[in-house]
């Protein structure tokens, strides 16, 4: 029951807005920024939703924009916030980048989308692939080319249109596992989780029925079969809306009619403890007022037959560090002053190997007073390990059945990478866990 | 017909182009008009020119004209009538897209004149063969009801909607349910009669249709259907079980709002489930999807966290072993971190307290001052919550104090005072460390806390008179909470060591009664003075009476409100932790009315609204309180509530755990009843005065520092109330 949705720039100026219900005057949009400033001035945090004068302001941030929804009622705010995020992703798919410029250039189409995605404050369709079928940048003449509502908008299968044809029927499955990890300064893993996703690229004709088989422990147990090899226990599985949830609930079968093209079929989570695949430790020696030195060690703690590629290790340094000096036996090091960090890049890191690098920076001799609390962001690591999954998940089969009876080829690829939070806290100052090793 | 602008300028050019003989030029002109409209220029004068372009077979152009109409129909009501013909014709168009577009737009125009022409096409569209048109028409009924309820009832649209719940298309079912629920909401807020035909009662027959549609419709449709299911009243426990079993698979949906809506339905219908093992199973299945919500964007995480917080208040066992997933990420926004902290403390137990403490200590060394303070508070709460871990918490606090970072030390001192309240006479050994930081304290709350500690343990601190003397010397320069605290502490010192502190007590009473401009401080000084001069024995039993132990409240909202909020999981109310009446304005205020009201009146009305809000909150809260604890037993419920939020420790704990200034406010109101009820309950007037001592000794932290003031209209009001309340208490 959102009454109004607006996109604002960082100064709070509305770029485009659409009223869905009359109970909130559009002028309230302009009050949003002053309220935000008020809240900040009072020393409080601005939460994604707040209420002022009987109006509820729900907002999200996307790069340099605010997306704002207003309502007077006790709305389902989870729905509203998620809808705003979906709105962003639809706009991103339409315009590649969503920013002031692309909004100004596309007023008309954004209005159309806003109209189609929400009616009277109720979200309708947010599948950008379907929207793109009937809301396009080209104009249509009614006589010449009939734009029809794609049946799929209201179909039970609202994500796929009928009559799709491919000469070669193929399915590509990508199993991607992202590892989130937090290592304490004393070297203990405090928290770790695996966020897995099965992404598909579907080039299949007609209305194919697909069934995906994984080495799912719960399924093996419920069917009484014993797993050959390892079975994994997924803690929470989320599916694209095409998957029949009740069937999964009954017998853990993943059956679905896929959308056309690229989409994320499912995601899952495991919080079984993970050994850090790429271990980094840093000994930091700081000489206040003159220089700061780092010795960084990286260890590839996975099997020798795998290799991590594009490893990037971000080691934070004080904001005012200068004149960097680096020494390393492998890869390259760059100073990134804008991120207050230096980056150690290793193109390919084989399992079981370990390397060292040294860095030294100058520090200004005069420092601001009272800032004994140093910013100490953790070391973060980016990497990819192809042909490998940490959890051991495996695609056992992908059955494709279509009434025309064609043969289709499934291709499966595995990859493990860092999640958005793969961080290792650094120990404070010298004396703690020094790495003494000559290079 | 309309007043034309001057024959030059942008609008004139647009008008010329809109009337051009070339189709492309006209269309381009409409686009430019829309662009001007979007950037806020007034192009309402072009209404007739734009309208001329409505009759077209170019779908895009049609949409553009409709778009323009939606914006300006209200300003040109008499011209809109000209568009009616085209609209009605479009609802007969062979293309369903056009039919739906026409009916959707007509519903939004909200011009009185056009409404009468809406009914016939709407009738037709509700029976359209195309589901896309039907789903659009279903919502249009809700739009019509919003404008003119009579028309909906007269035309039998409601009956038609009820039929459409059985539609073969799940999308149509979902929108029909949304429309009926919307109408239901308006009808129930407007009238009180149960006989209103607009009230959407979900029958058992409807239920089964909804359960079927649930598995097939789009994600947003599921949210609508689940919300309707939440309102269904199950006949017996079998039916409750059935609903739960059918809804549980929705936990696996990728859309977080579907998950939360499913949680809501389960929480409601689980009340009717009698099979213990099923309840256990449901609760177990709830945990993983809740944890997964933490991988969403921060705004979604926040909503999820606020709801998880409520769920934990009801069922602390849900996420028992999952505390680690709530550990803060370095780049989490502060509003997420704060919520996570609160949940971590909720989940803390003997088995995980070490991991928690090491995290909290880590957070306490970050740069964001707010977050650091909240982390230190969390350490204090952990200490108060888990007896076995108190010593480890104290050690962590000592480590933090050793950093000598000013705000860390101050917060740690405040927290230490809470720990002394919970474990009296246990950690006296660290008092010297605290006192050695006396010079660094410049915040009133920290000062007041340290003074309280000195006063409380005056008999064990050799140089207590010296330390307090520092504050007595600067008495008039200190803030009132510090003054109040100094006053009480010195009197305590005198009662404990009368020989050495005669002079200092004389001095402080003199200064407080003569030179102080706060009536509270003066009044308290007078009371002490009289007590001391008439009956030192009575003074002792009033001032040195042992304080009730504090504890971390398991819930931040009353039990009744908690149930209500759990029934609204995912809504604003459950995100704010407040009943919806407190932030939803009563009645509908038309746009025009809002505009006509001047800025001044606006302010006044908002102030009034805030007052109403406060009153409403108080009422509902008090009513709920009476439900739980009848006031007949020895301890009046009002008093119980007071002790929590008015004692310094509990106040700061509350402000840490609850972002709800109303909670604190309410308990202040509760305080009013304390002095009135206490005499009858406790006989001697000491009880009364004792209560006063509790009430006054803390700094009013609970109210002056609400951690997240989402409801800021109430905040200034809260301040006033607090002051008034102080005065009131001062009178006794």
PDB file of C-alpha atoms in Angstrom, chain B residues 329-486:
ATOM      1  CA  UNK B 329      30.776  -6.952   9.521  1.00  0.00           C
ATOM      2  CA  UNK B 330      33.238  -4.111   9.303  1.00  0.00           C
ATOM      3  CA  UNK B 331      31.276  -2.446   6.529  1.00  0.00           C
ATOM      4  CA  UNK B 332      27.784  -2.923   7.909  1.00  0.00           C
ATOM      5  CA  UNK B 333      25.917   0.375   8.211  1.00  0.00           C
ATOM      6  CA  UNK B 334      25.625   1.550  11.790  1.00  0.00           C
ATOM      7  CA  UNK B 335      21.875   0.951  11.952  1.00  0.00           C
ATOM      8  CA  UNK B 336      22.478  -2.713  11.150  1.00  0.00           C
ATOM      9  CA  UNK B 337      25.304  -3.022  13.667  1.00  0.00           C
ATOM     10  CA  UNK B 338      23.212  -1.592  16.469  1.00  0.00           C
ATOM     11  CA  UNK B 339      20.423  -4.077  15.872  1.00  0.00           C
ATOM     12  CA  UNK B 340      22.890  -6.914  15.680  1.00  0.00           C
ATOM     13  CA  UNK B 341      24.409  -5.904  19.024  1.00  0.00           C
ATOM     14  CA  UNK B 342      21.033  -6.052  20.660  1.00  0.00           C
ATOM     15  CA  UNK B 343      20.299  -9.482  19.247  1.00  0.00           C
ATOM     16  CA  UNK B 344      23.719 -10.795  20.239  1.00  0.00           C
ATOM     17  CA  UNK B 345      23.066  -9.827  23.849  1.00  0.00           C
ATOM     18  CA  UNK B 346      19.695 -11.540  23.629  1.00  0.00           C
ATOM     19  CA  UNK B 347      21.328 -14.724  22.412  1.00  0.00           C
ATOM     20  CA  UNK B 348      24.170 -14.603  24.917  1.00  0.00           C
ATOM     21  CA  UNK B 349      24.484 -17.557  27.257  1.00  0.00           C
ATOM     22  CA  UNK B 350      27.117 -19.344  29.282  1.00  0.00           C
ATOM     23  CA  UNK B 351      28.196 -21.350  26.266  1.00  0.00           C
ATOM     24  CA  UNK B 352      28.942 -18.479  23.897  1.00  0.00           C
ATOM     25  CA  UNK B 353      29.754 -15.589  26.158  1.00  0.00           C
ATOM     26  CA  UNK B 354      33.509 -15.791  25.565  1.00  0.00           C
ATOM     27  CA  UNK B 355      33.137 -15.422  21.822  1.00  0.00           C
ATOM     28  CA  UNK B 356      30.703 -12.586  22.383  1.00  0.00           C
ATOM     29  CA  UNK B 357      32.994 -10.722  24.741  1.00  0.00           C
ATOM     30  CA  UNK B 358      35.956 -10.978  22.430  1.00  0.00           C
ATOM     31  CA  UNK B 359      33.795  -9.564  19.616  1.00  0.00           C
ATOM     32  CA  UNK B 360      32.461  -6.750  21.771  1.00  0.00           C
ATOM     33  CA  UNK B 361      35.953  -5.871  22.835  1.00  0.00           C
ATOM     34  CA  UNK B 362      36.961  -5.709  19.187  1.00  0.00           C
ATOM     35  CA  UNK B 363      34.031  -3.416  18.396  1.00  0.00           C
ATOM     36  CA  UNK B 364      34.958  -1.195  21.320  1.00  0.00           C
ATOM     37  CA  UNK B 365      38.221  -0.385  19.567  1.00  0.00           C
ATOM     38  CA  UNK B 366      36.633   0.749  16.318  1.00  0.00           C
ATOM     39  CA  UNK B 367      36.452   4.365  15.281  1.00  0.00           C
ATOM     40  CA  UNK B 368      32.740   5.092  15.268  1.00  0.00           C
ATOM     41  CA  UNK B 369      32.083   6.622  18.676  1.00  0.00           C
ATOM     42  CA  UNK B 370      28.414   5.677  18.734  1.00  0.00           C
ATOM     43  CA  UNK B 371      29.115   2.077  17.932  1.00  0.00           C
ATOM     44  CA  UNK B 372      31.905   1.900  20.478  1.00  0.00           C
ATOM     45  CA  UNK B 373      29.614   3.191  23.190  1.00  0.00           C
ATOM     46  CA  UNK B 374      26.871   0.778  22.282  1.00  0.00           C
ATOM     47  CA  UNK B 375      29.343  -2.093  22.324  1.00  0.00           C
ATOM     48  CA  UNK B 376      30.474  -1.143  25.815  1.00  0.00           C
ATOM     49  CA  UNK B 377      26.843  -0.946  26.888  1.00  0.00           C
ATOM     50  CA  UNK B 378      26.376  -4.407  25.489  1.00  0.00           C
ATOM     51  CA  UNK B 379      29.237  -5.655  27.651  1.00  0.00           C
ATOM     52  CA  UNK B 380      27.431  -4.231  30.665  1.00  0.00           C
ATOM     53  CA  UNK B 381      24.186  -5.893  29.662  1.00  0.00           C
ATOM     54  CA  UNK B 382      25.965  -9.198  29.228  1.00  0.00           C
ATOM     55  CA  UNK B 383      27.421  -8.848  32.707  1.00  0.00           C
ATOM     56  CA  UNK B 384      24.012  -8.137  34.176  1.00  0.00           C
ATOM     57  CA  UNK B 385      22.409 -10.953  32.218  1.00  0.00           C
ATOM     58  CA  UNK B 386      24.871 -13.761  32.854  1.00  0.00           C
ATOM     59  CA  UNK B 387      26.043 -14.003  36.445  1.00  0.00           C
ATOM     60  CA  UNK B 388      28.796 -16.426  35.619  1.00  0.00           C
ATOM     61  CA  UNK B 389      30.337 -14.089  33.073  1.00  0.00           C
ATOM     62  CA  UNK B 390      30.218 -10.907  35.127  1.00  0.00           C
ATOM     63  CA  UNK B 391      33.819 -11.147  36.187  1.00  0.00           C
ATOM     64  CA  UNK B 392      35.051 -11.638  32.630  1.00  0.00           C
ATOM     65  CA  UNK B 393      32.975  -8.661  31.566  1.00  0.00           C
ATOM     66  CA  UNK B 394      34.485  -6.542  34.314  1.00  0.00           C
ATOM     67  CA  UNK B 395      37.948  -7.552  33.164  1.00  0.00           C
ATOM     68  CA  UNK B 396      37.163  -6.540  29.610  1.00  0.00           C
ATOM     69  CA  UNK B 397      35.887  -3.220  30.894  1.00  0.00           C
ATOM     70  CA  UNK B 398      39.088  -2.734  32.880  1.00  0.00           C
ATOM     71  CA  UNK B 399      41.101  -3.386  29.720  1.00  0.00           C
ATOM     72  CA  UNK B 400      39.050  -0.776  27.948  1.00  0.00           C
ATOM     73  CA  UNK B 401      39.445   1.742  30.731  1.00  0.00           C
ATOM     74  CA  UNK B 402      43.189   1.205  30.456  1.00  0.00           C
ATOM     75  CA  UNK B 403      43.103   2.577  26.903  1.00  0.00           C
ATOM     76  CA  UNK B 404      42.326   5.969  28.447  1.00  0.00           C
ATOM     77  CA  UNK B 405      40.313   6.984  25.416  1.00  0.00           C
ATOM     78  CA  UNK B 406      37.964   9.528  26.907  1.00  0.00           C
ATOM     79  CA  UNK B 407      34.598   8.311  25.615  1.00  0.00           C
ATOM     80  CA  UNK B 408      35.514   4.680  26.205  1.00  0.00           C
ATOM     81  CA  UNK B 409      36.373   5.365  29.826  1.00  0.00           C
ATOM     82  CA  UNK B 410      33.218   7.383  30.389  1.00  0.00           C
ATOM     83  CA  UNK B 411      30.954   4.761  28.908  1.00  0.00           C
ATOM     84  CA  UNK B 412      32.737   2.056  30.875  1.00  0.00           C
ATOM     85  CA  UNK B 413      32.138   3.976  34.096  1.00  0.00           C
ATOM     86  CA  UNK B 414      28.440   4.249  33.330  1.00  0.00           C
ATOM     87  CA  UNK B 415      28.315   0.542  32.635  1.00  0.00           C
ATOM     88  CA  UNK B 416      30.241  -0.283  35.816  1.00  0.00           C
ATOM     89  CA  UNK B 417      27.567   1.439  37.830  1.00  0.00           C
ATOM     90  CA  UNK B 418      25.019  -0.973  36.342  1.00  0.00           C
ATOM     91  CA  UNK B 419      27.202  -3.867  37.315  1.00  0.00           C
ATOM     92  CA  UNK B 420      27.408  -2.555  40.875  1.00  0.00           C
ATOM     93  CA  UNK B 421      23.649  -2.387  40.897  1.00  0.00           C
ATOM     94  CA  UNK B 422      23.419  -6.026  39.929  1.00  0.00           C
ATOM     95  CA  UNK B 423      26.271  -7.357  42.028  1.00  0.00           C
ATOM     96  CA  UNK B 424      26.508  -5.088  45.082  1.00  0.00           C
ATOM     97  CA  UNK B 425      29.751  -5.253  47.042  1.00  0.00           C
ATOM     98  CA  UNK B 426      31.376  -7.658  44.607  1.00  0.00           C
ATOM     99  CA  UNK B 427      33.807  -5.682  42.530  1.00  0.00           C
ATOM    100  CA  UNK B 428      34.832  -3.024  45.025  1.00  0.00           C
ATOM    101  CA  UNK B 429      38.422  -3.729  44.140  1.00  0.00           C
ATOM    102  CA  UNK B 430      38.156  -1.776  40.954  1.00  0.00           C
ATOM    103  CA  UNK B 431      36.797   1.388  42.553  1.00  0.00           C
ATOM    104  CA  UNK B 432      40.267   2.936  42.862  1.00  0.00           C
ATOM    105  CA  UNK B 433      40.805   2.419  39.116  1.00  0.00           C
ATOM    106  CA  UNK B 434      37.527   4.149  38.389  1.00  0.00           C
ATOM    107  CA  UNK B 435      38.302   7.010  40.735  1.00  0.00           C
ATOM    108  CA  UNK B 436      41.692   7.538  39.177  1.00  0.00           C
ATOM    109  CA  UNK B 437      39.923   8.484  35.972  1.00  0.00           C
ATOM    110  CA  UNK B 438      37.830  11.084  37.691  1.00  0.00           C
ATOM    111  CA  UNK B 439      39.549  13.993  35.996  1.00  0.00           C
ATOM    112  CA  UNK B 440      38.800  12.669  32.538  1.00  0.00           C
ATOM    113  CA  UNK B 441      35.076  12.537  32.974  1.00  0.00           C
ATOM    114  CA  UNK B 442      33.259  15.414  31.352  1.00  0.00           C
ATOM    115  CA  UNK B 443      29.918  13.856  30.450  1.00  0.00           C
ATOM    116  CA  UNK B 444      27.132  14.266  32.999  1.00  0.00           C
ATOM    117  CA  UNK B 445      26.047  10.638  32.835  1.00  0.00           C
ATOM    118  CA  UNK B 446      29.537   9.341  33.490  1.00  0.00           C
ATOM    119  CA  UNK B 447      30.107  11.845  36.286  1.00  0.00           C
ATOM    120  CA  UNK B 448      26.771  11.034  37.869  1.00  0.00           C
ATOM    121  CA  UNK B 449      27.540   7.337  37.683  1.00  0.00           C
ATOM    122  CA  UNK B 450      30.904   7.665  39.358  1.00  0.00           C
ATOM    123  CA  UNK B 451      29.444   9.908  42.053  1.00  0.00           C
ATOM    124  CA  UNK B 452      26.752   7.338  42.686  1.00  0.00           C
ATOM    125  CA  UNK B 453      29.392   4.647  43.074  1.00  0.00           C
ATOM    126  CA  UNK B 454      31.392   6.810  45.491  1.00  0.00           C
ATOM    127  CA  UNK B 455      28.288   7.560  47.531  1.00  0.00           C
ATOM    128  CA  UNK B 456      27.234   3.933  47.611  1.00  0.00           C
ATOM    129  CA  UNK B 457      30.616   2.713  48.781  1.00  0.00           C
ATOM    130  CA  UNK B 458      31.522   5.794  50.800  1.00  0.00           C
ATOM    131  CA  UNK B 459      32.313   3.721  53.874  1.00  0.00           C
ATOM    132  CA  UNK B 460      34.947   1.773  51.978  1.00  0.00           C
ATOM    133  CA  UNK B 461      36.598   4.611  50.145  1.00  0.00           C
ATOM    134  CA  UNK B 462      38.976   6.397  52.428  1.00  0.00           C
ATOM    135  CA  UNK B 463      39.078   9.663  50.553  1.00  0.00           C
ATOM    136  CA  UNK B 464      35.393   9.701  49.579  1.00  0.00           C
ATOM    137  CA  UNK B 465      34.952  13.118  51.160  1.00  0.00           C
ATOM    138  CA  UNK B 466      37.861  14.462  49.177  1.00  0.00           C
ATOM    139  CA  UNK B 467      36.523  13.066  45.908  1.00  0.00           C
ATOM    140  CA  UNK B 468      33.031  14.319  46.487  1.00  0.00           C
ATOM    141  CA  UNK B 469      34.463  17.593  47.626  1.00  0.00           C
ATOM    142  CA  UNK B 470      35.674  18.213  44.087  1.00  0.00           C
ATOM    143  CA  UNK B 471      32.120  18.080  42.837  1.00  0.00           C
ATOM    144  CA  UNK B 472      30.739  20.055  45.724  1.00  0.00           C
ATOM    145  CA  UNK B 473      33.192  22.851  44.936  1.00  0.00           C
ATOM    146  CA  UNK B 474      31.956  23.098  41.385  1.00  0.00           C
ATOM    147  CA  UNK B 475      28.391  22.297  42.340  1.00  0.00           C
ATOM    148  CA  UNK B 476      26.663  25.218  40.663  1.00  0.00           C
ATOM    149  CA  UNK B 477      28.518  24.675  37.417  1.00  0.00           C
ATOM    150  CA  UNK B 478      27.465  21.055  37.068  1.00  0.00           C
ATOM    151  CA  UNK B 479      24.422  19.837  35.182  1.00  0.00           C
ATOM    152  CA  UNK B 480      21.343  18.922  37.200  1.00  0.00           C
ATOM    153  CA  UNK B 481      21.722  15.164  37.081  1.00  0.00           C
ATOM    154  CA  UNK B 482      25.227  15.554  38.466  1.00  0.00           C
ATOM    155  CA  UNK B 483      23.978  17.969  41.126  1.00  0.00           C
ATOM    156  CA  UNK B 484      21.256  15.573  42.208  1.00  0.00           C
ATOM    157  CA  UNK B 485      23.696  12.718  42.339  1.00  0.00           C
ATOM    158  CA  UNK B 486      26.276  14.744  44.271  1.00  0.00           C
TER     159      UNK B 486
END
